[in-house]
Coordinates of C-alpha atoms and ligand atoms in Angstrom, one line a residue:
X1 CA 0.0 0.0 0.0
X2 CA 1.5 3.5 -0.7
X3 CA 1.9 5.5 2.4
X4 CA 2.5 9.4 2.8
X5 CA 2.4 11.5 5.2
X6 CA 2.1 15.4 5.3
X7 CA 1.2 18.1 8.7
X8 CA -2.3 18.6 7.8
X9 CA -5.2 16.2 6.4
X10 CA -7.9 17.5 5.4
X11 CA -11.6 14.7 4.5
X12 CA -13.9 16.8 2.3
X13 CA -13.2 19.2 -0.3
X14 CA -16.6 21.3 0.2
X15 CA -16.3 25.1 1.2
X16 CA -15.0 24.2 5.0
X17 CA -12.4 21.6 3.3
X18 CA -11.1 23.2 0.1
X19 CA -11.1 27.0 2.2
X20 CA -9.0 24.8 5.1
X21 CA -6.7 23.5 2.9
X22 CA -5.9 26.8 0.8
X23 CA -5.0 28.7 3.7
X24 CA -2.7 26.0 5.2
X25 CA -1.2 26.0 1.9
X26 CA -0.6 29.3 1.4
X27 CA 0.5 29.1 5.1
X28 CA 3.4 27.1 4.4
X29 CA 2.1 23.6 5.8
X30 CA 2.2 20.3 4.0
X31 CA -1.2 19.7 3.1
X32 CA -3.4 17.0 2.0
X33 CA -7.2 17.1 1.3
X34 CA -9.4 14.3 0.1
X35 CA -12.6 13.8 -1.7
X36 CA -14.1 11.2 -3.6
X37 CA -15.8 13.7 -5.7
X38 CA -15.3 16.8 -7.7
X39 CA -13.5 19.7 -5.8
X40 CA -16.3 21.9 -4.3
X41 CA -18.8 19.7 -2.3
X42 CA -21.8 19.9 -2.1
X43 CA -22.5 23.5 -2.5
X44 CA -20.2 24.1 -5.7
X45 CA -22.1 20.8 -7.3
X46 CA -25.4 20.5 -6.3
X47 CA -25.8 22.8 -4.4
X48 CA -25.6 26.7 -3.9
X49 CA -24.4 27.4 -7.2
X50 CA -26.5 25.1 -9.9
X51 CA -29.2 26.2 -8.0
X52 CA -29.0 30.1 -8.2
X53 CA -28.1 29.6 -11.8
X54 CA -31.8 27.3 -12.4
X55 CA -33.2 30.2 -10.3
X56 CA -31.7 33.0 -12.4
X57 CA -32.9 31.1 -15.3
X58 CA -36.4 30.1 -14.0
X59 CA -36.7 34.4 -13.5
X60 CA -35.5 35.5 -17.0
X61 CA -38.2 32.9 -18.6
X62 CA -41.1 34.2 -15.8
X63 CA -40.1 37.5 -16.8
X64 CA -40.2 37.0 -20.5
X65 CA -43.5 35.3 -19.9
X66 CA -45.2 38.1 -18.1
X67 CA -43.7 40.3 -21.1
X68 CA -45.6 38.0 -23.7
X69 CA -49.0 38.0 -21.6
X70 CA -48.8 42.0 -21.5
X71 CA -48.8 41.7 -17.9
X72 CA -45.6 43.7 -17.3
X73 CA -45.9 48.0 -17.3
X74 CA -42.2 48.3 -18.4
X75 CA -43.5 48.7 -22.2
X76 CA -41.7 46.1 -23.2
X77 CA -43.2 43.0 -25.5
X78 CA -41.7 39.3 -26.3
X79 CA -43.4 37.1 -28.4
X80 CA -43.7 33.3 -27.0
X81 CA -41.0 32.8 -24.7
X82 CA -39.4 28.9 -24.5
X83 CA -37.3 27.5 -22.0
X84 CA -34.9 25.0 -23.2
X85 CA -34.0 22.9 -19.9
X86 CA -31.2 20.5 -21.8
X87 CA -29.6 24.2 -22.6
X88 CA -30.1 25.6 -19.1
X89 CA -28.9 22.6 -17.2
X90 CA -25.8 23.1 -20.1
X91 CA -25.2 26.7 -19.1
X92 CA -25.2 25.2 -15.0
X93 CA -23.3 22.4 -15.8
X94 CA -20.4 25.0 -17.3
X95 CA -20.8 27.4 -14.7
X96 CA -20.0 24.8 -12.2
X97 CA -17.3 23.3 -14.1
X98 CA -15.5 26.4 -14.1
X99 CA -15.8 26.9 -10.1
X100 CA -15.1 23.0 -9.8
X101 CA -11.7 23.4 -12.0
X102 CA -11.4 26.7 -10.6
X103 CA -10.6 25.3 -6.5
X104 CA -8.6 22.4 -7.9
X105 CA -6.3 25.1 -9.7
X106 CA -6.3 27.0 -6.6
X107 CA -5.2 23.9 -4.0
X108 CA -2.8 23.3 -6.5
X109 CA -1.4 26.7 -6.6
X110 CA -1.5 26.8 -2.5
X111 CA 0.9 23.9 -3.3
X112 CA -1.8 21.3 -1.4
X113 CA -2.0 17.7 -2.5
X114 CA -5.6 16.2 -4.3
X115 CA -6.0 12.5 -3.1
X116 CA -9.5 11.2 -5.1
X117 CA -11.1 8.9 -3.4
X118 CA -13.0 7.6 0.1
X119 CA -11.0 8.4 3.1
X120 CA -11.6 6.4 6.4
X121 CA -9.8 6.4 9.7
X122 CA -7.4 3.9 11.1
X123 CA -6.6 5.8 13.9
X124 CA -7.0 10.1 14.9
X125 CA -3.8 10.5 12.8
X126 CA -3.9 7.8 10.3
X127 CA -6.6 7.3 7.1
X128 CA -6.7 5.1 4.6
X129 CA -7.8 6.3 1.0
X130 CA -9.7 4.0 -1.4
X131 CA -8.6 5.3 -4.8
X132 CA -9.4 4.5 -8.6
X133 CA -5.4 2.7 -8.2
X134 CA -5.8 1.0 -5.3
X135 CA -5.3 1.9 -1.4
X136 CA -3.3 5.0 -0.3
X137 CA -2.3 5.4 3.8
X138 CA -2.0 9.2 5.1
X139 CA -0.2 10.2 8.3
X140 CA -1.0 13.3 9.1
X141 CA -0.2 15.4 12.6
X142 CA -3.9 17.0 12.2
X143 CA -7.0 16.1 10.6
X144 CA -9.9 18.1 9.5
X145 CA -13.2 16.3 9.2
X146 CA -14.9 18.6 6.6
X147 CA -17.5 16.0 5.2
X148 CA -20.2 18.1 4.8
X149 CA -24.2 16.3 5.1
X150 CA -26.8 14.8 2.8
X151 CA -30.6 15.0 2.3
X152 CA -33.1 13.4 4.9
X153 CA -35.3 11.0 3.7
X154 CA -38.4 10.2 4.7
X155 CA -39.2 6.5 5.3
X156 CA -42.6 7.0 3.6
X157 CA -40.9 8.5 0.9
X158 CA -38.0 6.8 -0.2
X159 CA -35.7 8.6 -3.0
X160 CA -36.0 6.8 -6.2
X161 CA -38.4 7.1 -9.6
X162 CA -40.2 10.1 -9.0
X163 CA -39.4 10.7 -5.7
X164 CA -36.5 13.0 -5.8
X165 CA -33.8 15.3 -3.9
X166 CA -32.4 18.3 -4.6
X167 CA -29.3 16.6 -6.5
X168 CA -31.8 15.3 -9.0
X169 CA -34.1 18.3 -9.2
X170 CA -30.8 20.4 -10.2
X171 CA -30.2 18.1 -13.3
X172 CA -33.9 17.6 -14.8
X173 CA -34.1 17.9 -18.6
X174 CA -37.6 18.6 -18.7
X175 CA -40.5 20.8 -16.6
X176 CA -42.6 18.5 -15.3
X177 CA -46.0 19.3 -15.0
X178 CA -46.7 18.4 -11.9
X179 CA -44.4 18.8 -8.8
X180 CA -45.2 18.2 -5.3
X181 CA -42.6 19.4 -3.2
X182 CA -42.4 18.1 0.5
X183 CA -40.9 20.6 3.0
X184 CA -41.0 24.5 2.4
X185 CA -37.8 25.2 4.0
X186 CA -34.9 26.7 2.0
X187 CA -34.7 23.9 -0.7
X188 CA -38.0 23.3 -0.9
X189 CA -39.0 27.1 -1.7
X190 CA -35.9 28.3 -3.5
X191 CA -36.4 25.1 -6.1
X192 CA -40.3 25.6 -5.8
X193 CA -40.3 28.7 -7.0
X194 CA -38.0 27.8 -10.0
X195 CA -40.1 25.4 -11.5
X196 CA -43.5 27.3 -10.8
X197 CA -41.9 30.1 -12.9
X198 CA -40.7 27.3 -15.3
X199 CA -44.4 26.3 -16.0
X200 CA -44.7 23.3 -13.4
X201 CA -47.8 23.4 -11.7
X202 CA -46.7 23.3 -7.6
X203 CA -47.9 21.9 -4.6
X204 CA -45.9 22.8 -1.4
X205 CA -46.5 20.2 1.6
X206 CA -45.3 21.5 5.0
X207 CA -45.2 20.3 8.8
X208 CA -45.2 23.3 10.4
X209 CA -48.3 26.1 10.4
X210 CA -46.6 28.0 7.6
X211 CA -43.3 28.3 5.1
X212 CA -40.3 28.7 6.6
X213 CA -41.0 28.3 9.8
X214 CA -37.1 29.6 10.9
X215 CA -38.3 33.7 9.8
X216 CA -40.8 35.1 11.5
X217 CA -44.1 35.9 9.9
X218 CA -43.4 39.2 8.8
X219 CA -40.6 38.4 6.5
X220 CA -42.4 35.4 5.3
X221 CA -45.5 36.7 4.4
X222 CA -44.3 38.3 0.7
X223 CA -43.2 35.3 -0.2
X224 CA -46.2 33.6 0.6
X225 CA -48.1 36.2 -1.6
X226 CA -45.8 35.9 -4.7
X227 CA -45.9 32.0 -4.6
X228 CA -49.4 32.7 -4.7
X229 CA -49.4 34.9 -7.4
X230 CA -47.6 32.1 -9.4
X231 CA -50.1 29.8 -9.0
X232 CA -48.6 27.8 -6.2
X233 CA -50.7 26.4 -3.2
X234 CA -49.1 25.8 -0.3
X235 CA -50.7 23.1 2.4
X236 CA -49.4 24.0 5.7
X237 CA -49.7 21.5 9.0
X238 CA -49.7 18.7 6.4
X239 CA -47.6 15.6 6.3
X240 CA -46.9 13.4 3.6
X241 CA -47.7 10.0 4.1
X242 CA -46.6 8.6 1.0
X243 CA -47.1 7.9 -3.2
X244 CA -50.7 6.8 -3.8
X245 CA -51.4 3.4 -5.8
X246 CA -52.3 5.4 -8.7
X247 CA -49.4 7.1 -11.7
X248 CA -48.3 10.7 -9.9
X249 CA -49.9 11.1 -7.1
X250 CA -48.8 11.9 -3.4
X251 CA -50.9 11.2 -0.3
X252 CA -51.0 13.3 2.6
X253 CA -52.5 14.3 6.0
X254 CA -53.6 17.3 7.1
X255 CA -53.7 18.8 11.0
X256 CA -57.2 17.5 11.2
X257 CA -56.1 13.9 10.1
X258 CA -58.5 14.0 6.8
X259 CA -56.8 12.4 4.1
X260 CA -55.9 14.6 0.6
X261 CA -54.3 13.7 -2.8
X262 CA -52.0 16.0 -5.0
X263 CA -51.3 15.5 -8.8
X264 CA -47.3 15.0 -8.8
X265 CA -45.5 13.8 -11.7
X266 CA -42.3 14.7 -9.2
X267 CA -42.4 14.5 -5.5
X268 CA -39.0 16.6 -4.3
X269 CA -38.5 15.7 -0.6
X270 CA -36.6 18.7 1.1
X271 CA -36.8 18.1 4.6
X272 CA -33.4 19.0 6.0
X273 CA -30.2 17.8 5.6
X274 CA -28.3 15.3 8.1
X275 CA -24.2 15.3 8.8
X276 CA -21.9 12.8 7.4
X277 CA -21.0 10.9 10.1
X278 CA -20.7 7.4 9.1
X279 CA -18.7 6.1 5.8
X280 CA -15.1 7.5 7.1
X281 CA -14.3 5.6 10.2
X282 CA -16.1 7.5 12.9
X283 CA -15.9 3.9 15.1
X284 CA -12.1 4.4 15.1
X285 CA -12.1 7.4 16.9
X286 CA -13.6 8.6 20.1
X287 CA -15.6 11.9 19.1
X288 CA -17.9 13.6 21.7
X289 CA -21.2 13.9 19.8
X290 CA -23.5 16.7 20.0
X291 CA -26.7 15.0 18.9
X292 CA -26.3 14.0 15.5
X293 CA -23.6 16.7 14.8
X294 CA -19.3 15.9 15.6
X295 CA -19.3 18.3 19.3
X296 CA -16.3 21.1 18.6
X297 CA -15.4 23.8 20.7
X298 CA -15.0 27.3 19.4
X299 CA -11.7 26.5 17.7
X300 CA -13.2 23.4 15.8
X301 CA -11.0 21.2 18.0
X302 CA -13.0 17.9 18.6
X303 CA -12.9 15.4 22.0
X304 CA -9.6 14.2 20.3
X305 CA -6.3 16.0 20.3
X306 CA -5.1 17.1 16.8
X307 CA -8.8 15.9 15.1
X308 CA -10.8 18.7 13.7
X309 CA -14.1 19.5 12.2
X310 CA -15.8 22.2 10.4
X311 CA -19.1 22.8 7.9
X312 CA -22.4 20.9 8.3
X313 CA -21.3 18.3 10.3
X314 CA -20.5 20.1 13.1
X315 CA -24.3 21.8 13.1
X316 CA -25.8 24.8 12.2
X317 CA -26.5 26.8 10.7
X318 CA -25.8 24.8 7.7
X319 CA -24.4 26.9 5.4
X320 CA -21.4 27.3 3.1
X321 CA -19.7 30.5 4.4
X322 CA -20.3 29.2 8.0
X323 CA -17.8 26.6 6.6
X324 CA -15.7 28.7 4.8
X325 CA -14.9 31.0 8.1
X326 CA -14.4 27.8 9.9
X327 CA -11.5 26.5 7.6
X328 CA -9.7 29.5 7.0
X329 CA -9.6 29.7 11.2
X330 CA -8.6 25.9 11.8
X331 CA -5.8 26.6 9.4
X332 CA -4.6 29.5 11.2
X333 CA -4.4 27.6 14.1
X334 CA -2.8 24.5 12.7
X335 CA 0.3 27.2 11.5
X336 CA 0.5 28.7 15.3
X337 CA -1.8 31.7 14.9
X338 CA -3.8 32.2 17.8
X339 CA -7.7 32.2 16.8
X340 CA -11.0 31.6 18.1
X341 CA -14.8 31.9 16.8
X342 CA -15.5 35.2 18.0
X343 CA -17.7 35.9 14.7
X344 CA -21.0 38.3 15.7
X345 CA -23.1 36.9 13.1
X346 CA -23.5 34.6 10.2
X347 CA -26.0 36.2 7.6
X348 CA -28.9 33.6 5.9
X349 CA -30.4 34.9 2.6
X350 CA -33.5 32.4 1.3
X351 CA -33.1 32.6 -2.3
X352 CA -36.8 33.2 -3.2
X353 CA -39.0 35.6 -4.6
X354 CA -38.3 38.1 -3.1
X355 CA -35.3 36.9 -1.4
X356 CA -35.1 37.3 2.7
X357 CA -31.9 38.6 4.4
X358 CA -31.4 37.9 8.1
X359 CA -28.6 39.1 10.1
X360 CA -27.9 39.0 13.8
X361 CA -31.0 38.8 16.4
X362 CA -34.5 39.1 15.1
X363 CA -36.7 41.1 17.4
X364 CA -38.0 38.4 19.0
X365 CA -34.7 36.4 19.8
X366 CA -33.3 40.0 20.9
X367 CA -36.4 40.5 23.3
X368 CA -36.1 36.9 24.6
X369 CA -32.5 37.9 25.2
X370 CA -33.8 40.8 27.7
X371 CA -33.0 43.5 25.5
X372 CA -35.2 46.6 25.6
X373 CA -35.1 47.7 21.8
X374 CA -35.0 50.5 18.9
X375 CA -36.8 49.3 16.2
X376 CA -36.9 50.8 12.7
X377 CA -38.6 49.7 9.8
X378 CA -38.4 51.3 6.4
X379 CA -40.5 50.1 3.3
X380 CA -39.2 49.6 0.0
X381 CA -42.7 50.9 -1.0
X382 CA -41.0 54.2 -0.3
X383 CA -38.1 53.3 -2.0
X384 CA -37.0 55.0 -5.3
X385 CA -35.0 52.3 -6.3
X386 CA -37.0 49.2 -5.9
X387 CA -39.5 51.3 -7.8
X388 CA -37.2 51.8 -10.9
X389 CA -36.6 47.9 -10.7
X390 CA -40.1 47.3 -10.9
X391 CA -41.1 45.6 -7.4
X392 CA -41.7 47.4 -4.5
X393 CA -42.9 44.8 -1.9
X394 CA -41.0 44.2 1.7
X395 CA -39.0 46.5 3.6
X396 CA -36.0 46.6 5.6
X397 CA -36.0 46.2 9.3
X398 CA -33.3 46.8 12.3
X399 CA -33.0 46.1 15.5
X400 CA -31.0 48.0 17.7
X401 CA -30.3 48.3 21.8
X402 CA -32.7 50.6 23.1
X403 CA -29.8 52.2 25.9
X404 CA -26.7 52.4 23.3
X405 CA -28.3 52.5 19.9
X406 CA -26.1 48.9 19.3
X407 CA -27.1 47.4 16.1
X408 CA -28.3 43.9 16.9
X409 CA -29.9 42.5 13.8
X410 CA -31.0 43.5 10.8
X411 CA -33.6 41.5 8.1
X412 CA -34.9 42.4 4.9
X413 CA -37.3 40.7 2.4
X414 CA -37.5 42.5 -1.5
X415 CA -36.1 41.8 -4.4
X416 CA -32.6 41.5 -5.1
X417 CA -32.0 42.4 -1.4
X418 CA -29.3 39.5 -1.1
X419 CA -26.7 41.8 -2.0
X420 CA -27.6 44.0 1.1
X421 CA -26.7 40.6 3.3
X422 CA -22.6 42.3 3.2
X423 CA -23.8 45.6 4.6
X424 CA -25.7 44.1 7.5
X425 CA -23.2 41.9 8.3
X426 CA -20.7 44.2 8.2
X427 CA -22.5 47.0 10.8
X428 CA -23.2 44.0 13.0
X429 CA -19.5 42.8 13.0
X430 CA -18.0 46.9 13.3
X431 CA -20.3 47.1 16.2
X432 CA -22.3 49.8 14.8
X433 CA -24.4 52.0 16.4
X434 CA -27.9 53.5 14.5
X435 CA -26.3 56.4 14.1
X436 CA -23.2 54.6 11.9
X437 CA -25.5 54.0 9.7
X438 CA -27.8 56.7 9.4
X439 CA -24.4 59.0 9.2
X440 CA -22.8 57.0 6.4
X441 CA -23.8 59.0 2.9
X442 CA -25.3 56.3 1.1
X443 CA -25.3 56.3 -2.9
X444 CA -28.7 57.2 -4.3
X445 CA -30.9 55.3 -5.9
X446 CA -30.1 52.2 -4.1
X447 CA -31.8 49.8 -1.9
X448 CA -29.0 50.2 0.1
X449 CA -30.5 53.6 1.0
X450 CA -33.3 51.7 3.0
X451 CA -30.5 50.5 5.7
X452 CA -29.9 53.7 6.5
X453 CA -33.6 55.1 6.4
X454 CA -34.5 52.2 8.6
X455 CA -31.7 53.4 11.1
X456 CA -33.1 56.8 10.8
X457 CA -36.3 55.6 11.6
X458 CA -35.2 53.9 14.4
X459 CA -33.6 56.7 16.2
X460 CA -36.9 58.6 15.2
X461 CA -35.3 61.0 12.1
X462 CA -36.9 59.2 9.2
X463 CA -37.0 61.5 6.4
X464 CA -39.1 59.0 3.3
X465 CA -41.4 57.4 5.6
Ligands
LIG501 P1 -20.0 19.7 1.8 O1 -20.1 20.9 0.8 O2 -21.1 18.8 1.9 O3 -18.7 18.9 1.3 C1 -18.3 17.7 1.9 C2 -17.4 16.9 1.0 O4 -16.9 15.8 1.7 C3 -18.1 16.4 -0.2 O5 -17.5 16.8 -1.4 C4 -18.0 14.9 -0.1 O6 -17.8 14.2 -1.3 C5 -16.8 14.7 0.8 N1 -16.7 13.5 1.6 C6 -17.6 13.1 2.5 N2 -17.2 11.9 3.1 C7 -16.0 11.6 2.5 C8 -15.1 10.6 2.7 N3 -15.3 9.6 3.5 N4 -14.0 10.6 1.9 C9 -13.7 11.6 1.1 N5 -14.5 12.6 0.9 C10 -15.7 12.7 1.6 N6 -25.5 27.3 1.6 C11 -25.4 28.6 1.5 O7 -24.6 29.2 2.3 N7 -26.0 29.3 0.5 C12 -26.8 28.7 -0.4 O8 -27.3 29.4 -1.3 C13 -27.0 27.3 -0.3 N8 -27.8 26.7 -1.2 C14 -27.9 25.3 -1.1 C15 -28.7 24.7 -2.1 C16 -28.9 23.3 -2.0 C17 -29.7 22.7 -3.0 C18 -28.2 22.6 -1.0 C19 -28.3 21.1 -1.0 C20 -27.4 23.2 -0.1 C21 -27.2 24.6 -0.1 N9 -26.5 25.3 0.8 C22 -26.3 26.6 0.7 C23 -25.8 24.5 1.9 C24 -24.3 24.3 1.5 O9 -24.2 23.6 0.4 C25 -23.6 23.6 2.7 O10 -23.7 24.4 3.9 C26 -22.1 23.5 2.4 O11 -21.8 22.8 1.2 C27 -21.3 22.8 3.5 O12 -20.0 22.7 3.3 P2 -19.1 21.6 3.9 O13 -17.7 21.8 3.4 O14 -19.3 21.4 5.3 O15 -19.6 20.2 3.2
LIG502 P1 -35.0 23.3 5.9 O1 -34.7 22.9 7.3 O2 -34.7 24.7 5.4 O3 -36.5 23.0 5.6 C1 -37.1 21.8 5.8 C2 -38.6 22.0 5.9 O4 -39.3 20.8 5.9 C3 -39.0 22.7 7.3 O5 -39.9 23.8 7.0 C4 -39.8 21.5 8.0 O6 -40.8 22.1 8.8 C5 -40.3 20.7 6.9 N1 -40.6 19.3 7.2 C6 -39.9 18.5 7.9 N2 -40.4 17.2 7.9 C7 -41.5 17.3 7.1 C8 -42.5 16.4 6.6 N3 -42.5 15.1 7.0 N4 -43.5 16.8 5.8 C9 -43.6 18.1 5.4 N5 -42.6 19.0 5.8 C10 -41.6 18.6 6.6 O7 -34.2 22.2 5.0 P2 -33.9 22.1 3.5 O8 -34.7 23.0 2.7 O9 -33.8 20.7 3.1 O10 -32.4 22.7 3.5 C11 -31.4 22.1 4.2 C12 -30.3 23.1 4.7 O11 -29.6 23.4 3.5 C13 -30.9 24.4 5.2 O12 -31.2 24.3 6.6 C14 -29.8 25.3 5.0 O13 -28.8 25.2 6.0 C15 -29.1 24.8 3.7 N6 -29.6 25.6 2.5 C16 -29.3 26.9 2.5 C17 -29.7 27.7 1.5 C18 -29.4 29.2 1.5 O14 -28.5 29.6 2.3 N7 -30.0 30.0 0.6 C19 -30.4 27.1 0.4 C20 -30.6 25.8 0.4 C21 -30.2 25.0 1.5

């Protein structure tokens, strides 16, 4: 068997893993990462990425749509709009290609090693790789487990035929006509949305009382009105209970137990997503759990000395920059620097229309916290810009401490408000106060603009609203 051995190991080449490695590179340690699949994980692949471009895509063609049916004001007509999916999934496929070729170049440059292939522990500082050649053995002083998670399935509704994830969702060649889509969390409504605009007639089946249940009502409620506009019904405080005997349909329960059936030539199950914990030799090792997540402490340093983890196995929020700022640290801290997790927030946007930007402590997390609170709200109704771009709905909101003006979260919901998410975080990280904000000139027309009117608002100087 061919044995190496290098400083720092890294198992997963997603946004924790390829980040991780990267910066240890460019750090000057001897680096190794592993992945059995394309450089990237699952956000670069099937994730993030393919599905903002099927989103982008599913927008122009409901755009082009409205332009045809003489529903849009802009004065602009389009006669019969198509949408080839074999040429959008194409367009995805290249745009992830380019990322996917894009990290590998970069490891490479960092001067860190690619093993392909599944890695499993002997030991905490030993793993063994099972490649296309045969089986590779890699001592390494530290490990990083970076392996990322997977969709949930439910036992009623076992993936295969038409009952699909995400993964398969993100390569379909054709609309269907029917889609049920079971869950309407972040998957579930992002990838909803895409193929109601698409021309798929949509059913959305979820648990709890209403659509993403993690934002509170407020924020939610726009969306709620625009997936109706699109022809969308959503069945909230329904389960699904499985595929009825008959072609395309899904059975499910409502709150009141009364049974219903929904036309679905594809059921997409989006239900959350669990953490990789088996597959790589977790039984070798003696790992502190934290439910079903690998426990870490805030320098990712797991139960065992010199064993790592970072991303979605190590709980959420699950996202890809959560990762990311996880994997730059641990390598700092592999090369000597001193570091610890002392971030103030991680944003969440939800990809939908409109999109929803959440950063730091929602008003009622902030009052739950004690705080007594400044709260501003500004509407984009009053907004010049989101006038000029054609949609006007949702607003921005902050949330501030009532004694020291402290900015302690900020949300939004609009269109195209994702981009805002750098601002937000930003004030949170700087510590600002409402008056920061409300004293930094902002560029007219932007949205950006409602930030500051919000803060104004807030501290009771509003000047639009
Ligand atoms: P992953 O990206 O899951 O990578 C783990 C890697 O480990 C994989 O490449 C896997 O092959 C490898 N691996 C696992 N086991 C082994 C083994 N034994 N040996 C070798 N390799 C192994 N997040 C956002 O922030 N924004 C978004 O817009 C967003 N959109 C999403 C859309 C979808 C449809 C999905 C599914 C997820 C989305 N996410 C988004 C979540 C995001 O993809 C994850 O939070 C992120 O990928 C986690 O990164 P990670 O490095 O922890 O793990
Ligand atoms: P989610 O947690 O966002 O939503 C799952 C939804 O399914 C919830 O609303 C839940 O109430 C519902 N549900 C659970 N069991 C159900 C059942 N039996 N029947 C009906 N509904 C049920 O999970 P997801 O959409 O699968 O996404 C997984 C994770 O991926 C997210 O939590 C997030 O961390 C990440 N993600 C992020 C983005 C983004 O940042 N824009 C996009 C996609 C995914």
């Amino acid at each position: 068997m061919k044995e190496i051995a290098c400083n720092l190991l890294v198992i997963g080449a997603g946004p924790g893993g390829y980040v991780c490695a990267i910066r240890a590179g460019q750090l000057g340690l001897d680096t190794v990462i592993v992945d059995m699949a394309r450089p990237g994980g699952t956000c670069l692949n099937i994730g993030c990425i393919p599905s903002k471009a099927l989103i982008h895509a599913a927008e122009e063609f409901s755009a082009a749509t409205a332009m045809a049916s003489g529903k849009n004001h802009v004065g602009v007509s389009v006669a019969d709009p198509r949408i080839d999916l074999v040429r959008t999934m194409a367009w995805k496929d290249g745009i992830v290609g380019r990322l996917s070729n894009g990290v590998a170049g970069l490891l490479k440059k960092a001067g860190v090693k690619m093993v392909a292939g599944s890695a499993a522990f002997r030991d905490g500082k030993t793993v063994e790789v099972a490649t296309e050649t045969g089986r590779q053995l890699i001592r390494a002083r530290h490990v990083v487990i970076a392996t990322g998670s997977t969709p949930v399935e439910l036992p009623s509704l076992p993936f295969g035929g038409n009952v699909i994830g995400s993964t398969e969702a993100l390569a379909m060649t054709s609309v269907p006509a029917t889609l049920a889509v079971v869950g309407g969390g972040y998957i579930g409504l992002e990838l909803g949305t895409a193929f109601a605009k698409m021309g798929a007639r949509v059913t959305v089946v979820e648990a709890a009382e209403r659509i993403l249940p993690h934002y509170d009502a407020d924020l939610t409620r726009p969306i709620a009105r625009r997936l109706a506009e699109l022809g969308v019904e959503i069945l909230t405080s329904t389960k699904a209970r499985g595929l009825a005997s008959g072609p395309g349909t899904l059975l499910v329960e409502r709150a009141d137990g009364a049974e219903a059936r929904i036309a679905a030539d594809k059921v997409l199950v989006t239900v959350g997503r669990r953490p990789v914990i088996d597959g790589w030799g977790r039984d070798e090792l003696v790992l502190d759990m934290d439910g079903h997540f690998i426990r870490i402490d805030d320098q990712c340093r797991t139960s065992m000395q010199g064993v790592y983890a970072i991303g979605d196995v190590t709980g959420e929020p699950m996202l890809a920059h959560r990762a990311m700022a996880q994997g730059e640290m641990v390598a700092e801290i592999v090369a000597g620097h001193s570091r610890a997790w002392d971030k103030r927030c991680i944003p969440a946007i939800c990809f939908t229309d409109p999109e929803i930007v959440s950063a730091g402590l929602s008003p009622e997390a902030a009052r739950s916290a004690g705080q007594a609170l400044k709260i501003g709200q500004f509407p984009f109704s009053a907004s010049g810009r989101a006038m000029t771009l054609g949609s006007d709905m949702g607003f921005v909101r902050v949330v501030a401490r009532a004694d020291n003006h402290v900015v302690l979260g900020i949300q939004a919901v609009g269109t195209g408000v994702s981009e805002l998410a750098a601002a937000f975080s930003l004030a949170i990280e700087m510590g600002a106060r409402l008056e920061d904000v409300a004293g930094t000139v902002h560029a007219h027309p932007t949205l950006g603009e409602s930030f500051q009117e919000a803060c104004m608002k807030a501290l009771g100087l509003a000047l639009h609203a």
